[in-house]
XYZ file of C-alpha atoms in Angstrom:
331
model
C 190.421 125.420 93.645
C 186.880 124.988 92.491
C 184.304 127.528 93.669
C 181.710 126.600 96.202
C 179.026 126.741 93.519
C 180.351 123.758 91.719
C 178.714 120.417 92.116
C 180.500 117.764 94.030
C 179.901 114.175 94.858
C 178.236 113.404 98.152
C 180.629 112.690 100.906
C 180.532 109.340 102.672
C 178.831 109.134 105.961
C 182.126 109.264 107.823
C 184.775 111.961 106.932
C 188.412 111.371 107.165
C 190.103 112.643 110.274
C 193.084 114.858 109.483
C 195.965 115.041 111.856
C 198.834 117.589 111.723
C 202.082 116.087 110.186
C 205.629 117.404 110.626
C 208.723 117.064 108.491
C 208.800 115.321 105.117
C 205.197 114.221 105.506
C 204.077 117.783 104.975
C 205.432 117.820 101.450
C 203.838 114.483 100.656
C 200.521 115.676 102.015
C 200.691 118.865 99.985
C 201.348 116.925 96.778
C 198.397 114.599 97.573
C 196.078 117.524 98.186
C 197.054 119.165 94.904
C 196.470 115.900 93.044
C 193.067 115.468 94.655
C 191.991 119.010 93.730
C 193.056 118.503 90.140
C 191.171 115.223 89.969
C 187.988 116.810 91.290
C 188.266 119.716 88.904
C 188.475 117.365 85.977
C 185.580 115.231 87.192
C 183.276 118.217 87.673
C 183.962 120.028 84.444
C 180.723 121.003 82.531
C 180.812 118.048 80.147
C 181.134 115.549 82.991
C 178.220 117.177 84.836
C 176.018 116.863 81.786
C 176.848 113.223 81.426
C 176.051 112.583 85.041
C 172.734 114.361 84.663
C 171.825 112.090 81.752
C 172.409 108.967 83.837
C 170.835 109.888 87.160
C 169.679 112.535 89.576
C 172.127 115.173 90.655
C 172.039 116.857 94.010
C 173.136 120.422 94.641
C 175.631 121.182 97.380
C 172.915 123.086 99.279
C 170.455 120.156 99.291
C 170.373 117.539 102.025
C 171.069 114.010 100.968
C 167.810 111.960 101.113
C 167.988 108.751 103.063
C 167.090 105.468 101.482
C 163.991 105.182 103.627
C 162.700 108.498 102.309
C 163.106 107.359 98.728
C 161.222 104.063 99.153
C 158.393 105.097 101.555
C 154.825 104.785 100.217
C 153.140 108.207 99.982
C 150.217 108.678 102.354
C 147.276 111.037 102.012
C 147.117 113.906 104.480
C 145.095 113.032 107.560
C 141.819 114.917 107.791
C 141.577 117.436 110.541
C 139.261 116.909 113.504
C 136.780 119.371 112.054
C 136.774 118.028 108.503
C 133.572 116.352 107.300
C 133.747 112.557 107.250
C 132.510 110.816 104.117
C 129.617 108.481 104.788
C 129.001 105.137 103.149
C 126.553 106.804 100.749
C 129.152 109.294 99.551
C 127.624 112.223 101.379
C 129.666 114.175 103.908
C 128.567 114.289 107.473
C 129.898 116.494 110.238
C 132.535 114.936 112.482
C 131.878 114.380 116.158
C 134.067 117.308 117.148
C 132.577 119.758 114.695
C 130.810 122.592 116.440
C 128.076 122.678 113.762
C 126.910 119.150 114.466
C 123.073 119.366 114.757
C 121.326 117.917 117.776
C 119.152 114.858 117.351
C 115.684 115.725 116.100
C 113.077 114.903 118.783
C 110.218 112.627 117.874
C 107.076 114.447 116.781
C 104.456 114.833 119.398
C 100.813 114.264 118.600
C 98.893 117.366 117.703
C 97.107 118.953 120.620
C 93.758 118.452 118.905
C 94.485 114.769 118.574
C 95.494 114.516 122.247
C 92.226 116.150 123.335
C 90.162 113.864 121.151
C 91.909 110.809 122.569
C 91.255 111.797 126.177
C 87.699 112.762 125.371
C 86.828 109.159 124.599
C 87.519 108.191 128.215
C 86.971 111.276 130.314
C 84.516 113.525 128.465
C 80.976 112.857 127.265
C 80.755 111.017 123.937
C 77.580 112.893 123.152
C 76.677 114.040 119.688
C 74.340 116.946 119.095
C 72.468 116.468 122.380
C 74.881 117.264 125.169
C 74.421 116.943 128.937
C 73.921 120.262 130.698
C 72.944 122.108 127.513
C 69.565 123.779 126.977
C 67.919 123.803 123.552
C 65.196 126.023 122.145
C 62.575 124.990 119.676
C 58.921 124.362 119.219
C 56.609 121.518 120.174
C 53.899 119.985 118.083
C 51.826 116.805 118.670
C 50.954 113.558 116.912
C 49.029 110.363 117.546
C 51.572 107.753 118.711
C 49.265 104.818 118.105
C 50.672 101.740 119.838
C 53.793 103.625 120.891
C 56.173 102.091 118.387
C 58.403 104.318 116.240
C 61.622 104.683 114.282
C 63.705 103.591 117.283
C 62.171 100.087 116.911
C 61.496 99.682 120.634
C 58.159 98.093 119.818
C 54.656 98.796 121.143
C 54.430 100.379 124.597
C 51.795 101.615 126.992
C 54.028 104.577 127.932
C 52.444 107.633 126.333
C 54.985 110.167 127.619
C 57.074 109.918 124.471
C 58.285 112.156 121.668
C 59.748 112.123 118.173
C 63.017 114.041 117.685
C 63.736 116.157 114.613
C 66.033 114.434 112.097
C 69.101 116.617 112.802
C 69.015 115.981 116.554
C 67.864 112.379 116.032
C 71.348 111.871 114.566
C 70.943 108.376 113.076
C 69.148 107.047 116.163
C 71.687 108.409 118.650
C 68.806 110.166 120.447
C 66.859 106.933 120.808
C 66.024 106.168 124.435
C 67.103 109.613 125.679
C 65.029 111.145 128.442
C 64.288 114.839 127.847
C 62.868 117.536 130.124
C 60.571 119.868 128.193
C 59.461 123.264 129.513
C 56.839 125.569 127.987
C 56.769 129.346 128.185
C 53.947 129.051 130.727
C 56.369 127.285 133.109
C 54.754 123.856 132.769
C 57.231 121.003 132.278
C 57.218 117.284 131.486
C 59.665 114.421 130.944
C 59.443 112.374 127.753
C 61.454 109.529 126.226
C 62.577 109.697 122.606
C 61.132 106.736 120.669
C 60.637 108.168 117.168
C 61.998 110.483 114.491
C 60.232 113.569 113.174
C 61.355 114.194 109.547
C 61.010 117.457 107.613
C 59.296 119.821 107.937
C 60.340 119.352 111.587
C 63.136 121.853 112.213
C 66.236 121.664 114.360
C 65.239 121.866 118.007
C 61.664 120.746 117.369
C 59.950 117.938 119.323
C 56.813 116.210 118.136
C 55.152 115.134 121.383
C 52.544 112.511 121.944
C 49.191 114.165 122.317
C 49.088 113.125 125.950
C 52.426 114.800 126.641
C 51.559 117.962 124.701
C 48.284 118.350 126.595
C 50.271 118.700 129.857
C 51.992 121.806 128.469
C 49.198 123.503 126.546
C 45.770 122.801 125.033
C 45.943 120.642 121.874
C 44.188 123.493 120.097
C 47.365 125.604 120.452
C 48.911 123.301 117.848
C 52.452 124.742 118.183
C 54.221 126.217 121.186
C 57.669 127.542 122.046
C 59.709 125.300 124.338
C 63.124 124.738 125.836
C 64.398 121.257 126.489
C 67.449 119.498 127.938
C 68.803 115.985 128.476
C 68.077 114.071 131.693
C 69.719 111.118 133.461
C 66.665 109.942 135.442
C 66.196 107.607 138.345
C 65.007 104.193 137.167
C 64.679 100.663 138.498
C 64.907 99.219 135.003
C 68.056 97.530 133.663
C 69.438 97.282 130.149
C 68.142 94.519 127.859
C 69.558 93.175 124.600
C 67.535 92.138 121.588
C 68.723 90.455 118.407
C 66.894 91.554 115.291
C 64.514 89.273 113.473
C 66.515 87.146 111.018
C 69.731 87.219 113.057
C 72.029 84.196 112.958
C 75.707 83.509 113.635
C 76.400 84.717 110.084
C 74.492 88.043 110.223
C 72.912 89.869 113.086
C 71.488 93.141 114.295
C 71.789 94.002 118.000
C 69.747 96.496 119.983
C 70.032 97.807 123.535
C 66.809 98.691 125.364
C 66.080 100.403 128.685
C 69.397 102.286 129.075
C 69.284 105.275 131.405
C 71.554 107.465 129.267
C 71.799 107.746 125.483
C 73.944 105.017 123.959
C 77.077 106.187 122.123
C 78.558 102.881 120.998
C 77.936 99.137 120.891
C 80.840 96.717 120.414
C 81.191 92.959 120.138
C 84.143 90.884 121.301
C 86.188 89.145 118.593
C 89.487 87.249 118.432
C 91.134 90.576 117.580
C 89.535 92.547 120.385
C 86.459 94.782 120.557
C 84.750 95.679 117.304
C 82.386 98.685 117.099
C 79.261 97.947 115.045
C 77.580 100.443 112.743
C 74.355 101.971 113.985
C 71.372 102.185 111.674
C 68.610 104.806 111.576
C 66.213 102.215 113.007
C 68.393 101.778 116.096
C 70.049 98.394 115.529
C 73.801 97.836 115.360
C 74.660 95.540 112.476
C 77.306 92.851 112.035
C 77.034 92.239 108.290
C 79.514 89.298 108.287
C 78.336 87.769 111.551
C 81.456 88.878 113.418
C 80.758 88.796 117.153
C 77.192 87.552 116.849
C 76.507 85.677 120.107
C 79.698 86.996 121.736
C 80.219 89.442 124.629
C 78.771 92.894 124.102
C 80.175 96.188 125.385
C 77.940 99.258 125.721
C 79.215 102.829 126.086
C 76.975 105.732 127.029
C 77.550 109.409 126.163
C 79.341 109.952 129.462
C 81.966 107.357 128.535
C 80.826 104.679 131.016
C 81.129 101.120 129.703
C 79.071 98.062 130.551
C 80.114 94.582 129.482
C 77.362 92.059 128.851
C 78.267 88.337 128.905
C 77.720 86.366 125.719
C 74.070 85.859 124.911
C 72.494 83.301 122.595
C 71.376 84.676 119.233
C 67.619 84.548 119.795
C 65.890 86.787 117.250
C 63.251 89.225 118.537
C 63.613 88.101 122.142
C 64.333 90.670 124.884
C 67.133 89.334 127.095
C 67.807 91.148 130.363
C 71.361 91.882 131.444
C 70.944 93.111 135.028
C 73.280 96.095 134.412
C 72.564 99.822 134.121
C 74.477 103.041 133.530
C 75.099 105.428 136.403
C 72.891 108.441 136.986
C 74.264 111.902 136.211
């Protein structure tokens, strides 16, 4: 008989069932078995095995017979594990939802703290420049002849002689115009003056050039120059704010000035189709609309404390003082 290492043909799916036979059938069966063994030995001799190998695939006795479905199935790629990165549309790999290394969503950036403070300051804190409420300033006082009372603030002639010119630094492009200031001398004498003019160099920071009438209330004019301290006031007044359009103003170009405000003015805006537009302040204390935007429209005034007053639309009447009937609160 052939050894178990020899190759043999695959058996059919169903084997024959052998039953025990008695008598003459035993001899017949033995002869049939011998004939079958001889036939198999001839078929599986080395030459026949080589020929079979040349025509098709051979299967060893120890290998399982593959089913037809296994031979014809389309190969599939291995499924990625739950923790494998998933390719994105751009070709980059991104962590899967179940991956433990998945980063949390990045929170939106918050505004810088400095920015937040500046934003709130426009509505809750004073919008003052160099001259701040509650602060005391040191300097010197000199005197000059105010003439008809007019000055760089362009308020026009006045009979009020208790006025002063502010040094250029603290004048701050007319931001000091109209401010009421309490001035105290070393002797203890004090006065209240309104800023109507600018004192250029050699006036130093902190210096006030007082009208001669105002200076004389602190010291003799012969003193020429005295040491002072001064601070901002928010005085009692029965006056209300007035608006004046500059000479030459039209609907195509205009300059706007506020007069008689209790507290220093921080901003002047005009109403446009796009909202409120802040106008640029000049050193002669007019706010200009170079293209005529907002000329003749509503006006909004903001003082250094952040209070806002809205003035109804006024006709563009050059060099005419128009009263508004509104005034800033006292502080």
